[in-house]
Short mmCIF file of C-alpha atoms in Angstrom, two decimals:
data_model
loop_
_atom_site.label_atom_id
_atom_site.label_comp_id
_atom_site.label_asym_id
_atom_site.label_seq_id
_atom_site.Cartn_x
_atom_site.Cartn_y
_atom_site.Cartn_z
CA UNK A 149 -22.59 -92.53 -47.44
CA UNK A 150 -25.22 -92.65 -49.72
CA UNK A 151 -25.36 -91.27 -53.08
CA UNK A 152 -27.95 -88.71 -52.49
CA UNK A 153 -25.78 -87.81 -49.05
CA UNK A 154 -22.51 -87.33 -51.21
CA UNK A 155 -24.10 -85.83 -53.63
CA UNK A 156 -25.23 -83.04 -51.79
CA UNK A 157 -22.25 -83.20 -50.22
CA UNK A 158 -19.93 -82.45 -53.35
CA UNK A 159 -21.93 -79.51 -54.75
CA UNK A 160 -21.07 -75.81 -54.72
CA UNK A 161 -17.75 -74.10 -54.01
CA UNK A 162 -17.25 -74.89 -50.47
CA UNK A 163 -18.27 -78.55 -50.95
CA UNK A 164 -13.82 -78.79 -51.61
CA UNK A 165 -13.38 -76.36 -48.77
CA UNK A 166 -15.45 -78.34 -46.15
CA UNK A 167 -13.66 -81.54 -47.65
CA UNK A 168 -10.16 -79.95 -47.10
CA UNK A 169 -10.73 -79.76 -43.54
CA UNK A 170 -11.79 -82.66 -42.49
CA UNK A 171 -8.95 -84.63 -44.64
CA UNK A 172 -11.40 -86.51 -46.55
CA UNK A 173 -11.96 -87.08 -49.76
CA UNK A 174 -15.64 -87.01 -51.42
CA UNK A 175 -15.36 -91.03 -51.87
CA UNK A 176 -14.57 -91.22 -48.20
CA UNK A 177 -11.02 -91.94 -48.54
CA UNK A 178 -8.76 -90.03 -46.78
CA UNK A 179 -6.27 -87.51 -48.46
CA UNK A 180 -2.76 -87.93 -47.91
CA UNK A 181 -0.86 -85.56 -45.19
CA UNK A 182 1.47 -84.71 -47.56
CA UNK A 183 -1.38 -82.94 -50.41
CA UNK A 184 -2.78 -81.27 -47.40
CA UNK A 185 0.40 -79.74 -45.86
CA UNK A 186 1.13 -78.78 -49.40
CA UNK A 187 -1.82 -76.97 -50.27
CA UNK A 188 -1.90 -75.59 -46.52
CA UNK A 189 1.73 -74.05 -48.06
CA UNK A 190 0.17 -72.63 -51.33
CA UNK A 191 -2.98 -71.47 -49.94
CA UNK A 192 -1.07 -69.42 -46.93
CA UNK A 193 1.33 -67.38 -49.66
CA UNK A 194 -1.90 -66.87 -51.77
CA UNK A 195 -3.76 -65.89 -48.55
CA UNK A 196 -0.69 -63.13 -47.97
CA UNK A 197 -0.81 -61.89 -51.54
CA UNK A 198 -1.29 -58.03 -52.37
CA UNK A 199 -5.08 -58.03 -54.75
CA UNK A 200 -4.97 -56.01 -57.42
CA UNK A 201 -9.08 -54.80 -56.78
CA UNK A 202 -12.32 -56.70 -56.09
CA UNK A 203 -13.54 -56.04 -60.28
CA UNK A 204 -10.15 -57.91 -61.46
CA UNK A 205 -10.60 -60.58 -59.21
CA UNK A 206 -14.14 -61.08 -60.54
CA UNK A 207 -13.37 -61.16 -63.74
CA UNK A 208 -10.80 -63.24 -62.90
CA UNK A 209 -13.18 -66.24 -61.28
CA UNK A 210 -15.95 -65.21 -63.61
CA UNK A 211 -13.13 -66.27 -67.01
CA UNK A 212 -11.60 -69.50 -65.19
CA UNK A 213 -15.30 -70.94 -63.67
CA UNK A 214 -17.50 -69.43 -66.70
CA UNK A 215 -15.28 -71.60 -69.42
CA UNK A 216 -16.11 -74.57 -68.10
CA UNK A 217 -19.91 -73.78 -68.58
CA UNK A 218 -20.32 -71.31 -70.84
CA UNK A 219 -19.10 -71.17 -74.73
CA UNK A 220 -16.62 -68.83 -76.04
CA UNK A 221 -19.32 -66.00 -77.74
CA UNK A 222 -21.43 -66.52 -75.17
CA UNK A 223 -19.01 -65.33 -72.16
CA UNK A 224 -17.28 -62.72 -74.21
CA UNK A 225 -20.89 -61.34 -74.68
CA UNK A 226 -21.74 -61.53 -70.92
CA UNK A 227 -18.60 -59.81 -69.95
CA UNK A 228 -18.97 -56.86 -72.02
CA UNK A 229 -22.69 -56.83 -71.27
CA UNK A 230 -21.51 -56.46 -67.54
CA UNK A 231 -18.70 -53.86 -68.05
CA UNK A 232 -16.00 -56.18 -68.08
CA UNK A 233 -12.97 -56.16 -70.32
CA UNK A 234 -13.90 -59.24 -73.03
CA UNK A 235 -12.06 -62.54 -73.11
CA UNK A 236 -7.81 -61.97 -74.03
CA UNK A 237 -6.38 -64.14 -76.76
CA UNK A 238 -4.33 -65.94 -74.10
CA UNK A 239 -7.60 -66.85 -72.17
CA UNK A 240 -9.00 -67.91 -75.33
CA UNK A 241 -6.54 -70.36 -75.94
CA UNK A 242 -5.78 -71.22 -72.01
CA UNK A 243 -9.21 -71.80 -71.36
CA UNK A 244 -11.24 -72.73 -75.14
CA UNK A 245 -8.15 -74.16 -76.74
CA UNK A 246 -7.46 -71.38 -79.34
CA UNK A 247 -10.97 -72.65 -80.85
#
């Protein structure tokens, strides 16, 4: 596979989805029976689980992806901006390390 083929390939949210299925792993190696019949497990009893509403859930994604990108200030501002309840202490030091 070439580099600009896997990277392509490895991009956006369903890049791990796609990868899932066909039991392969970006480098081409393939993932062991055992991590897929386990997340099979965890992903079927998340798939059956009551949701609490579609505006907690997006706050939800937009806290655990956002971190990774975004700094501290920065999110809290967006989520209030938006309506959203700002970041939680625990979140804070889950996701920022208490900084």
């Amino acid at each position: 596979m070439s580099a600009e083929t896997n990277q392509a390939t490895t991009k956006g949210a369903d890049a791990i989805d796609e990868a899932i299925a066909r039991g392969i792993d970006f480098d081409g190696t393939p993932i062991p029976q055992a991590k897929l019949d386990l997340y099979s497990n965890v992903m079927a009893l998340e798939a059956n689980r009551q949701r609490s509403g579609v505006s907690n859930t997006m706050r939800s994604r937009i806290v655990r992806i956002g971190a990774k990108h975004i700094p501290q200030a920065e999110l809290d501002q967006m989520l209030a901006d938006a309506g959203f309840a700002t970041l939680k202490e625990k979140e804070i030091a889950f996701f920022y390390g208490g900084k």
